[in-house]
CSV table of C-alpha atoms and ligand atoms in Angstrom, one decimal:
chain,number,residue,atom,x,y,z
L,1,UNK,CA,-96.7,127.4,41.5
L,2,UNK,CA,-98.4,126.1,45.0
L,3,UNK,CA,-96.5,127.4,47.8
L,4,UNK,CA,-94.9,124.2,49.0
L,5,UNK,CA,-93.5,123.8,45.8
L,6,UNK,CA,-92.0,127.5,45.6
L,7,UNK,CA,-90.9,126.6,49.5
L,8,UNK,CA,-88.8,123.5,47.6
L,9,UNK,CA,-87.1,124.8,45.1
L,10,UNK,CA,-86.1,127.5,47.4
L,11,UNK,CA,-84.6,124.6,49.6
L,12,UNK,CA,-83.1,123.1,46.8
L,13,UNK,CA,-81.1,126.6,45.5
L,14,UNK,CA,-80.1,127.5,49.0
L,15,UNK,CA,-78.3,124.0,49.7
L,16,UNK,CA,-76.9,123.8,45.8
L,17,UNK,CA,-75.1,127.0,46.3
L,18,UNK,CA,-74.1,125.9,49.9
L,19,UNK,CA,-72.7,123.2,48.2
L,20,UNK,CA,-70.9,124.8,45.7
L,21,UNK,CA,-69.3,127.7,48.0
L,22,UNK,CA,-68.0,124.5,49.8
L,23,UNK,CA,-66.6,123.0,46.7
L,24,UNK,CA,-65.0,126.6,45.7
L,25,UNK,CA,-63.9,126.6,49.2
L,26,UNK,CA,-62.2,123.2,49.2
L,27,UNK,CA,-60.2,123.7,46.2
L,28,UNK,CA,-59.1,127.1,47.9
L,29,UNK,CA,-58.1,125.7,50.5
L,30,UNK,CA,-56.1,122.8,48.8
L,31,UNK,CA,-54.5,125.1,46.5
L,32,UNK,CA,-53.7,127.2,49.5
L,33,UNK,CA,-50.1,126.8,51.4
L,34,UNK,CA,-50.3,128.8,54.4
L,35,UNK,CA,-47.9,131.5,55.1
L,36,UNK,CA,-47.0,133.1,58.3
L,37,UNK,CA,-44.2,134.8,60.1
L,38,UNK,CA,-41.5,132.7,62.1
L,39,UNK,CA,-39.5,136.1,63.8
L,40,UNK,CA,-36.8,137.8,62.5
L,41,UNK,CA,-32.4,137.3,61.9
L,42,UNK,CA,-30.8,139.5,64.5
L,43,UNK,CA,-30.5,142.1,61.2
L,44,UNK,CA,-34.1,142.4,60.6
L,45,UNK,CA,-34.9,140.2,57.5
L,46,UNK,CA,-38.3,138.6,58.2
L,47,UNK,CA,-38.5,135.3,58.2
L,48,UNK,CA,-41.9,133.1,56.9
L,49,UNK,CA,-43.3,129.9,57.6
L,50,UNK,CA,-45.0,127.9,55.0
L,51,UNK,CA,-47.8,125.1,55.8
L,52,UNK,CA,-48.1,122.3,52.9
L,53,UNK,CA,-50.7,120.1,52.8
L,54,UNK,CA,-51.7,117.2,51.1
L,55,UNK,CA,-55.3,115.1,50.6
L,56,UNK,CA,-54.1,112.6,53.2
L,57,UNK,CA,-53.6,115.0,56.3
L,58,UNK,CA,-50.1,114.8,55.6
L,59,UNK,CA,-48.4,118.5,56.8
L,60,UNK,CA,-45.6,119.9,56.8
L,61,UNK,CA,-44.1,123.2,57.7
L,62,UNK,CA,-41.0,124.8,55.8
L,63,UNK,CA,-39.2,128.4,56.8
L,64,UNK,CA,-37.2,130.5,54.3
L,65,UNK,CA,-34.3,130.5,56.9
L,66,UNK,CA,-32.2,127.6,55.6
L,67,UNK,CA,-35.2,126.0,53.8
L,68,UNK,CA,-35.6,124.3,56.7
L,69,UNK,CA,-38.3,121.3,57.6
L,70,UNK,CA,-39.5,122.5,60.7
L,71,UNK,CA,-42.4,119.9,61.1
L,72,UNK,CA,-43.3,116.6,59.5
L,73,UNK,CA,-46.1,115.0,60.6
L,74,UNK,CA,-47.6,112.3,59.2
L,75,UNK,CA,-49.8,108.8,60.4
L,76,UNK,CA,-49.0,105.7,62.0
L,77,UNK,CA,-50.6,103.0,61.5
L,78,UNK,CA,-53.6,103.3,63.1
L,79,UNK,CA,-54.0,106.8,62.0
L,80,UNK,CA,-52.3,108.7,64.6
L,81,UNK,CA,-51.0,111.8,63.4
L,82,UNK,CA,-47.0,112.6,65.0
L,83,UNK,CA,-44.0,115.0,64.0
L,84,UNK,CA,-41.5,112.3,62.9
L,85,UNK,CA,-38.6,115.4,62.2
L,86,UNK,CA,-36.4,117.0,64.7
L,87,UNK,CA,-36.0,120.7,64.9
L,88,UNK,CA,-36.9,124.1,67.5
L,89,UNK,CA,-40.3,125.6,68.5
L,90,UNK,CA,-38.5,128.9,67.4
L,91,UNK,CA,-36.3,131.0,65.0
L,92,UNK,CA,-33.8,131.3,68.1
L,93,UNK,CA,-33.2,127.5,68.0
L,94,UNK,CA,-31.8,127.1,64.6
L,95,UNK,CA,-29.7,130.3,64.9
L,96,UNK,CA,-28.7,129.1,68.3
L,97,UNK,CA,-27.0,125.6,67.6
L,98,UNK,CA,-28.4,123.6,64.7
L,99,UNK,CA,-26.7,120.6,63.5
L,100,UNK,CA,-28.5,121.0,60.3
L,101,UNK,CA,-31.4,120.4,61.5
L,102,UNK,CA,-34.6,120.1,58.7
L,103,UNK,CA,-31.9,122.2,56.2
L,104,UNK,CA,-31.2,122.3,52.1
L,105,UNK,CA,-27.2,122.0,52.3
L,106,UNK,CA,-25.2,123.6,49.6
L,107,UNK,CA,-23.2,124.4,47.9
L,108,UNK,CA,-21.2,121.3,48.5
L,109,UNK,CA,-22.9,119.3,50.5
L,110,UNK,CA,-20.7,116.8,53.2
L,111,UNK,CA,-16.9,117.8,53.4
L,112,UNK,CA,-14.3,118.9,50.9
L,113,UNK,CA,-11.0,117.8,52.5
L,114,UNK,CA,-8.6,119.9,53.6
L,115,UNK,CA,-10.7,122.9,52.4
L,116,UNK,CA,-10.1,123.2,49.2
L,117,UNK,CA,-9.9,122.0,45.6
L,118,UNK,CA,-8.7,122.6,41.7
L,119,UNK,CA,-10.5,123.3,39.0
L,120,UNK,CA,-9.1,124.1,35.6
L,121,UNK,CA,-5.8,124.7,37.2
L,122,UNK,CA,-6.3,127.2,39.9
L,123,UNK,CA,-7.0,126.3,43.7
L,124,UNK,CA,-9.7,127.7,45.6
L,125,UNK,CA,-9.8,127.5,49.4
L,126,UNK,CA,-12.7,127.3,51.4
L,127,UNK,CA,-13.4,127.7,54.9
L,128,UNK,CA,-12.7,124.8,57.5
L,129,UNK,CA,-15.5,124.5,59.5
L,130,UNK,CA,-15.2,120.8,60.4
L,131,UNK,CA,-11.2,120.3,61.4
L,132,UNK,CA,-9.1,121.0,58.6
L,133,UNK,CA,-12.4,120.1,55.9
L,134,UNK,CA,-15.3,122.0,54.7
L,135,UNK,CA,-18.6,120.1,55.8
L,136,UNK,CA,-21.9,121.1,54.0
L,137,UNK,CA,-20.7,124.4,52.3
L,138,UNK,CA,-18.7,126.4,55.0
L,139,UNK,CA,-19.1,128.7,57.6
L,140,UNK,CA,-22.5,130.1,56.2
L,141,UNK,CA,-24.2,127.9,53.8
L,142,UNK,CA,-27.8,127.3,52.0
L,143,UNK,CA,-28.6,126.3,55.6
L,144,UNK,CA,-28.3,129.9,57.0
L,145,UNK,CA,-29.4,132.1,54.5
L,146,UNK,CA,-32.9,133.8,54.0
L,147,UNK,CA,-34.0,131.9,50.4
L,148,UNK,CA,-37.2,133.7,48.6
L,149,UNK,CA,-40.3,131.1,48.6
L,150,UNK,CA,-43.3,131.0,46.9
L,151,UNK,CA,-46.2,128.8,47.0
L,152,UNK,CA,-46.8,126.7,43.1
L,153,UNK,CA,-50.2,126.1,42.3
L,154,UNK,CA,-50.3,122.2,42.0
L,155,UNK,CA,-53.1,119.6,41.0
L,156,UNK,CA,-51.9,117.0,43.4
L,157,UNK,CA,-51.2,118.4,46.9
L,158,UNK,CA,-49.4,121.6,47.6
L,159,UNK,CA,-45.7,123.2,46.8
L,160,UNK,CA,-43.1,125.3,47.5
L,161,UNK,CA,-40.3,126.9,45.4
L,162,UNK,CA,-37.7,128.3,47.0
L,163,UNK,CA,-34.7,130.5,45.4
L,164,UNK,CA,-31.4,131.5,46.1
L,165,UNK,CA,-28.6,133.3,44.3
L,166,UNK,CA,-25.1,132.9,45.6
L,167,UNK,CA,-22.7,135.3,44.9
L,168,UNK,CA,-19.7,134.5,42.7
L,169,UNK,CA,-16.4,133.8,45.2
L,170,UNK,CA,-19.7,133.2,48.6
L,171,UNK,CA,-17.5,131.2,50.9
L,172,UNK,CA,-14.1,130.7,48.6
L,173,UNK,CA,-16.8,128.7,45.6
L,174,UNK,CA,-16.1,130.4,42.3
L,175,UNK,CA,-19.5,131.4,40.2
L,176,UNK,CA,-22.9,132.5,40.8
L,177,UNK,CA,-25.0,129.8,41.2
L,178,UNK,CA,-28.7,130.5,40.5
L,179,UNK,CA,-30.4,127.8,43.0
L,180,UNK,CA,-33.7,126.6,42.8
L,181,UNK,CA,-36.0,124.2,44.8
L,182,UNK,CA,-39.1,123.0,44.7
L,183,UNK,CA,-40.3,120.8,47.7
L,184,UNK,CA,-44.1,119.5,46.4
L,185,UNK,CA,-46.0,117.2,49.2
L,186,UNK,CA,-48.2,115.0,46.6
L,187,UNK,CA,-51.3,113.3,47.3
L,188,UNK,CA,-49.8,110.1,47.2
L,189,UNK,CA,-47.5,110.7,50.4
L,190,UNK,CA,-44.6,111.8,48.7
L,191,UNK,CA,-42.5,114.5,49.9
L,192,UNK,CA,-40.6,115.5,46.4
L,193,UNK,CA,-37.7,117.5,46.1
L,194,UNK,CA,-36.8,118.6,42.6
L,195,UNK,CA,-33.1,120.6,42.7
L,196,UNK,CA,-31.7,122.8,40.1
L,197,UNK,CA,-29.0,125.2,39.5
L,198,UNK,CA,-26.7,127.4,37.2
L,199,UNK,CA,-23.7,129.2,37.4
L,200,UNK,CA,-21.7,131.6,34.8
L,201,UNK,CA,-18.1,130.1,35.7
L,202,UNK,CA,-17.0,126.3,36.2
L,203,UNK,CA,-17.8,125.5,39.9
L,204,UNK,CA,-18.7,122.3,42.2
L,205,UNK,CA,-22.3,121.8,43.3
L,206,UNK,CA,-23.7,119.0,45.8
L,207,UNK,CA,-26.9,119.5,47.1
L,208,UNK,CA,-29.1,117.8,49.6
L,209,UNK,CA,-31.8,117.7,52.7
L,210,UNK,CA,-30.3,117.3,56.0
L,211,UNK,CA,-33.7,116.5,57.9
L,212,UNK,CA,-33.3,114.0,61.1
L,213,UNK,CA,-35.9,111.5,61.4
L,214,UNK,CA,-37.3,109.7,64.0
L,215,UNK,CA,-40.4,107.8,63.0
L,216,UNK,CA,-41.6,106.9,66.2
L,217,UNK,CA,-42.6,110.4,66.7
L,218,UNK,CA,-41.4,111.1,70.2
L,219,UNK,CA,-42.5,107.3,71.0
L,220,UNK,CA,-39.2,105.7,71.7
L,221,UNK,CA,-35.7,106.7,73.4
L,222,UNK,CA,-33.5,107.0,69.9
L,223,UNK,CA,-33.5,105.4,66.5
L,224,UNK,CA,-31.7,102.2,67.4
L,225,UNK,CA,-34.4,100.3,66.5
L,226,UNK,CA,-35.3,101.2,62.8
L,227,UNK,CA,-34.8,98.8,60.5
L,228,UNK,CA,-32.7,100.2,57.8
L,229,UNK,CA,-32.3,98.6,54.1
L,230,UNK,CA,-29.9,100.5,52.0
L,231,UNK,CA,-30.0,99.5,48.0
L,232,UNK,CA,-26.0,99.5,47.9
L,233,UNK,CA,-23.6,97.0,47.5
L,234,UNK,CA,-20.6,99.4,47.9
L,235,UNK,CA,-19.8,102.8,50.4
L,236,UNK,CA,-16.8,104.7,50.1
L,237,UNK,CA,-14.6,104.4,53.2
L,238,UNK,CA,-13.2,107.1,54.8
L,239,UNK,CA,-10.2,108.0,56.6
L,240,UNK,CA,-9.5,110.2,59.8
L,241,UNK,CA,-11.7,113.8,59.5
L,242,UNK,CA,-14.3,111.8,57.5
L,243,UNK,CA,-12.6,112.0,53.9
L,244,UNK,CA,-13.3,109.2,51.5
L,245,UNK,CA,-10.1,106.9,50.8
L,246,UNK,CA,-11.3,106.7,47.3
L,247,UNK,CA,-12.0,103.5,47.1
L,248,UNK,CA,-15.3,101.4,46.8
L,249,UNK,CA,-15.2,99.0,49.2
L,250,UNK,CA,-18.3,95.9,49.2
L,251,UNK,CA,-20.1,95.8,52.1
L,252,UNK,CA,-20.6,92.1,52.7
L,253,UNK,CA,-19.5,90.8,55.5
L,254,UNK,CA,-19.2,94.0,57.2
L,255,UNK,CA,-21.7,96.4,59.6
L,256,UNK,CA,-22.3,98.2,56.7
L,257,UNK,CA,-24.3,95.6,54.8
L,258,UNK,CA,-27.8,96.6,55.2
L,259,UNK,CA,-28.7,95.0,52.1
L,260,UNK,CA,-30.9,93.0,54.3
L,261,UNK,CA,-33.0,95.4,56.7
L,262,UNK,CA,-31.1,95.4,59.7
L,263,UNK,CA,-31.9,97.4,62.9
L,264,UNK,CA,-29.8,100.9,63.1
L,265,UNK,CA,-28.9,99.6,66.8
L,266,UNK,CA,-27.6,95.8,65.8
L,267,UNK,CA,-23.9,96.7,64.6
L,268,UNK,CA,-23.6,100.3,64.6
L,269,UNK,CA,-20.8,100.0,68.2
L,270,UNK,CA,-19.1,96.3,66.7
L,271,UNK,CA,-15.1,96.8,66.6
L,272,UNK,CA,-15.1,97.6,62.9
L,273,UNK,CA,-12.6,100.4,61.7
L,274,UNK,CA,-15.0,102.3,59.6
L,275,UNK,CA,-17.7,102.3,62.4
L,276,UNK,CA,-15.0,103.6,65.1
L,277,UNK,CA,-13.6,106.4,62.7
L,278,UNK,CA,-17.1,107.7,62.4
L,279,UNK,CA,-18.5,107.2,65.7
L,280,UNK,CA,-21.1,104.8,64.2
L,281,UNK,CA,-22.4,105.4,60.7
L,282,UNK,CA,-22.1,108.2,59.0
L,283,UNK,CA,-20.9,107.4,55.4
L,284,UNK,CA,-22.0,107.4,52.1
L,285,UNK,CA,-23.4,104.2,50.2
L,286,UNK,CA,-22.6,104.1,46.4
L,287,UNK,CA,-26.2,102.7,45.3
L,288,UNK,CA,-26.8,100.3,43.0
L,289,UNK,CA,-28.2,102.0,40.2
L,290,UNK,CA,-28.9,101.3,36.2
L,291,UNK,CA,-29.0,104.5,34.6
L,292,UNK,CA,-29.9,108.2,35.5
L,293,UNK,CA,-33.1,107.5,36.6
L,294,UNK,CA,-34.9,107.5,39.9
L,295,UNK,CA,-33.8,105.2,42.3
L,296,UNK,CA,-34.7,103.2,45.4
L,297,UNK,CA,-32.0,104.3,47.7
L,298,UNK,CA,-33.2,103.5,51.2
L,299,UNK,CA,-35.9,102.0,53.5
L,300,UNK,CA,-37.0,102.5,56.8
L,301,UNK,CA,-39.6,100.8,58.9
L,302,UNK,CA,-40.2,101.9,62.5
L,303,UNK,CA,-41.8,98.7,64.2
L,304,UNK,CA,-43.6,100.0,67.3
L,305,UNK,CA,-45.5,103.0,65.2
L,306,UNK,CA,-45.5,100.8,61.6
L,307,UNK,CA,-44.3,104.2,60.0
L,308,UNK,CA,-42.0,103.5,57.1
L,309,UNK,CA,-39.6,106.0,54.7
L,310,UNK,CA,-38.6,105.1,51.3
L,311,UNK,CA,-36.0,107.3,49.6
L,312,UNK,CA,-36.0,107.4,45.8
L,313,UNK,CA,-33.0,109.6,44.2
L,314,UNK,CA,-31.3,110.5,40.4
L,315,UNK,CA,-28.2,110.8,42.8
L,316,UNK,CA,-25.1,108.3,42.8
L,317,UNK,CA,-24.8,108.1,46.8
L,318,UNK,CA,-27.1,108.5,49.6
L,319,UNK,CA,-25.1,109.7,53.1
L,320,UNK,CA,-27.0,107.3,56.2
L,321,UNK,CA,-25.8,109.5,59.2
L,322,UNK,CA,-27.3,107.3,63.1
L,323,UNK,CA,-26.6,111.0,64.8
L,324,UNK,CA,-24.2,109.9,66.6
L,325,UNK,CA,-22.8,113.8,67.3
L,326,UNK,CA,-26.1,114.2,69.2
L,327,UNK,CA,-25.2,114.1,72.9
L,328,UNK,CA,-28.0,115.5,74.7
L,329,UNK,CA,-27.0,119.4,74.6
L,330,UNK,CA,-29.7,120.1,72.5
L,331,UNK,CA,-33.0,120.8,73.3
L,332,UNK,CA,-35.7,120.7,70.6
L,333,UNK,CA,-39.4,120.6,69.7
L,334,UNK,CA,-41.8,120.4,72.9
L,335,UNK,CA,-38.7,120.4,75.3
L,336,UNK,CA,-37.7,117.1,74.1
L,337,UNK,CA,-33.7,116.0,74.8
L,338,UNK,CA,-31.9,115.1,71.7
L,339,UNK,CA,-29.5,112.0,73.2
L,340,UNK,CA,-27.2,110.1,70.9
L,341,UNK,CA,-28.7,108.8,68.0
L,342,UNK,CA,-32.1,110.3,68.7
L,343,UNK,CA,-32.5,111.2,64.8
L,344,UNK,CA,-31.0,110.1,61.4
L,345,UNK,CA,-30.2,110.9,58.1
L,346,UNK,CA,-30.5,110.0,54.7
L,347,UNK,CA,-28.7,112.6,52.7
L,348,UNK,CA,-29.1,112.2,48.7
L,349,UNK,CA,-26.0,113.3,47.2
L,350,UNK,CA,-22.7,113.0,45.5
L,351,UNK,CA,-19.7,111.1,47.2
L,352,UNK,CA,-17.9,113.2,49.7
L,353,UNK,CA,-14.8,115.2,48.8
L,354,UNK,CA,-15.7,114.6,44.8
L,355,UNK,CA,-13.8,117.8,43.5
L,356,UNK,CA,-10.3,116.2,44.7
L,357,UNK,CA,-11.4,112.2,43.6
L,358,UNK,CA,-11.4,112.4,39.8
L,359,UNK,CA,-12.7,108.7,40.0
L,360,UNK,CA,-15.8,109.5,41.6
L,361,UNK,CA,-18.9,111.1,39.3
L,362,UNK,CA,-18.0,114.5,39.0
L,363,UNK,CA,-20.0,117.4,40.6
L,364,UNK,CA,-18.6,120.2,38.2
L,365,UNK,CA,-21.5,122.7,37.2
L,366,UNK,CA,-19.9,124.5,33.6
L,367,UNK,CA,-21.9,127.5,32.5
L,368,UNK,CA,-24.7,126.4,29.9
L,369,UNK,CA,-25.2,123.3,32.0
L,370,UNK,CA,-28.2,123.0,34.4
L,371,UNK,CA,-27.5,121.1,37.7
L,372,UNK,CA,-30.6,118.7,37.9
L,373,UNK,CA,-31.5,116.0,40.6
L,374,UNK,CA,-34.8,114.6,42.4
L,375,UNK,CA,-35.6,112.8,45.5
L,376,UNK,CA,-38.3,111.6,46.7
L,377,UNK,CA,-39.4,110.8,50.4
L,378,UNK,CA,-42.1,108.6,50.6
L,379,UNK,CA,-44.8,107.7,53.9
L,380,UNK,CA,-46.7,105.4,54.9
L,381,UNK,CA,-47.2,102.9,57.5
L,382,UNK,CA,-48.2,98.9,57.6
Z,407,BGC,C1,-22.4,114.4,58.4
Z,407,BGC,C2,-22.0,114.3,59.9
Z,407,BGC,C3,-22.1,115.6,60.5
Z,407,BGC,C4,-23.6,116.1,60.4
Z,407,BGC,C5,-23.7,117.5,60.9
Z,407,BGC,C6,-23.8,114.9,58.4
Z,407,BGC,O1,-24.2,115.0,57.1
Z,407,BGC,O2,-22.2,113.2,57.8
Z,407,BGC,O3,-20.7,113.8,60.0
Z,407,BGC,O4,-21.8,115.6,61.8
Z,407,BGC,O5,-23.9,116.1,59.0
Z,407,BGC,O6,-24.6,117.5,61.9
C-alpha cells in the first residue's frame, strides 16, 4: 500500500468513528432528561429538577415539589424560543405563595363544597381551604408534596414518571391512592400527560395540571387577547363560593360561548351573573364529546407571537380559569409582575363538587379499579 493511500484510509477511519461517537452521542443525549437539584423543603428533603427535551427544541423543566412546570418554552412563529408558563426562579417561590402555579392537583381537583362528602353512607370532612369548600385537595395537596421521578426511556422525545402514595385518611380522603404520572414531551410538540391511580377503599379522585399560560411569552401586558375556542356547548354554573348549581346550562347567547374563538378580553367584565360570581371566568365547560376517547377540548391562538395551544383530553370537563385572583402581589420568573389576568388555565378534569352531584359523571375510584385519563397539550405556531 503507497503511502498516500495508507494516509486515506487513515482519514477515512478517524472521521467514521468521529461520526459514530457523535451518533452514540446524540442518542445519549436524546434519551437523556437532565437532572439537577432545585434546593431543599425547610425539613431537608431534596428537591430535583428535571430538563425534558424534544427533537424540535422544545424544553421544559419539571420539579418533584408538586410536580410542578417550572419552564415551558417553546417557538413562535418565526422561531423565537420564549417561556410561555408562569412560575418562580426558585424553590422559595412556590413554598412562598403559589396559586398553583405549574402544579399536578389532587386528589380532588377544583372544590368539594362545603368540605365534605358521602360515600357508602358515612361522611367524610375535609379541610376548607377556599371559604367553607375544599379547592384542589386541601390544605396540603399533590401540589405540595415531594413525588419520586424518574426519567422513562422513550423513542420519541423524552419523559418523566412521577409517583406518589397518599396515605389512607391524607387530608379527611378515605384510601391509599397509589398515584402515577407520566408527563412525555413528544417529538411532534406534544406535551402528554397520562394519569393513573388505585386505592384499597372506595374514594373520589380528580386529577389535573394547573399550569398558567401566557403565550406571548412575556410579550404582552396579560392574556386578554388570546383567542380562546372551547369545544362545549354546555358549563355547569355555579353559585356563590364557586359550587356548581347542578345544572347544564347552553352557552349560546351568553359570554361563555366560545364556540367561535373569541378573545379572552371581549366579554369576560359584561354584566352577566356567572361572570360577576367568578370574577371573570373560571368555570368548567361540559365538552362535547362522543365516547371515552380523546378529545379536542380547547384552542388557543396568541396573535402577536402566532403561538397556539390545543388541549386534547379522555376527561368530561375542561376548567378555563382568565386568573383573575392574580392582582399583582406576586412576583415571578425574571422579576416579572403577575397583574390580573396575566396567565390562564385549562384544567382537564371532572365537574366540580362531583362527589355531592350524583347527576354528574362520577369520580369514585373502588378498589380493583384503575383511575385512567390523558391529556394532551399541543404547540405550535402559524
Ligand atoms: C380555580 C380558581 C382558583 C385557582 C387557584 C382554579 O383552578 O378555578 O377559582 O382561584 O384555581 O389559583
Amino acid at each position: 500500500m503507497t503511502r498516500t493511500l495508507k494516509s486515506i484510509l487513515a482519514v477515512t477511519l478517524a472521521v467514521a468513528s468521529l461520526a459514530l461517537a457523535a451518533q452514540a452521542q446524540g442518542s445519549k443525549q436524546k434519551m437523556k432528561t437532565g437532572k439537577e437539584s432545585f434546593g431543599k423543603l425547610p425539613d431537608g428533603t431534596p428537591v430535583d429538577l428535571y430538563t425534558l427535551t424534544n427533537a424540535n427544541g422544545i424544553e421544559m423543566k419539571v420539579i418533584t415539589y408538586g410536580g410542578i412546570v417550572t419552564s415551558l418554552k417553546t417557538p413562535d412563529r418565526s422561531g423565537q424560543s420564549g417561556d410561555i408558563v408562569l412560575g418562580f426562579d426558585n424553590l422559595q417561590g412556590y413554598l412562598d405563595k403559589s396559586p398553583y402555579f405549574g402544579a399536578l392537583i389532587g386528589r380532588y381537583g377544583n372544590r368539594i363544597g362545603n368540605a365534605q362528602f358521602t360515600l357508602n353512607g358515612k361522611t367524610y370532612q375535609l379541610p376548607k381551604n377556599d371559604g367553607d369548600n375544599t379547592l384542589h385537595g386541601g390544605v396540603k395537596g399533590f401540589d405540595k408534596v415531594v413525588w419520586n421521578a424518574r426519567p422513562l426511556p422513550v423513542k420519541n422525545g423524552s419523559a418523566l414518571e412521577l409517583t406518589y402514595v397518599s396515605k389512607d385518611g391524607e387530608e379527611g380522603f378515605p384510601g391509599t391512592l397509589t398515584v402515577r404520572v407520566v408527563y412525555t414531551l413528544n417529538d411532534q410538540n406534544e406535551w402528554r400527560i397520562d394519569y393513573t391511580a388505585t386505592t384499597d377503599k372506595p374514594t373520589v379522585v380528580n386529577l389535573t395540571q394547573h399550569s398558567y399560560f401566557n403565550l406571548a411569552a412575556g410579550a404582552a401586558p396579560n392574556n386578554l387577547a388570546h383567542e380562546v375556542y372551547l369545544n362545549a356547548d354546555r358549563f355547569t354554573p355555579v353559585a356563590k363560593g364557586l359550587i356548581p348549581t347542578g345544572e347544564l346550562k347552553a352557552v349560546k347567547g351568553t359570554p361563555m360561548d366560545f364556540t367561535k374563538p373569541m378573545a379572552i378580553g371581549a366579554h369576560i367584565d359584561d354584566n352577566y351573573d356567572q361572570l360577576q360570581l367568578a370574577g371573570g371566568y373560571d368555570h368548567n365547560w361540559v365538552l362535547n364529546k362522543t365516547g371515552n376517547g380523546m378529545t379536542l377540548a380547547a384552542r388557543v391562538v396568541e396573535p402577536t407571537s402566532g403561538r397556539v395551544l390545543e388541549v386534547s383530553t379522555t376527561e368530561p370537563g375542561i376548567q378555563f380559569y382568565a386568573g383573575n385572583f392574580l392582582d399583582g402581589t406576586i412576583t415571578g420568573k425574571g422579576g416579572k409582575v403577575y397583574v390580573k389576568r396575566y396567565g390562564f388555565c385549562l384544567e382537564t378534569q371532572h365537574y366540580p363538587d362531583s362527589p355531592n352531584k350524583p347527576s354528574f359523571p362520577t369520580t369514585t375510584l373502588k378498589p380493583g379499579q384503575t383511575y385512567k385519563t390523558t391529556t394532551v397539550y399541543k404547540f405550535s405556531a402559524k
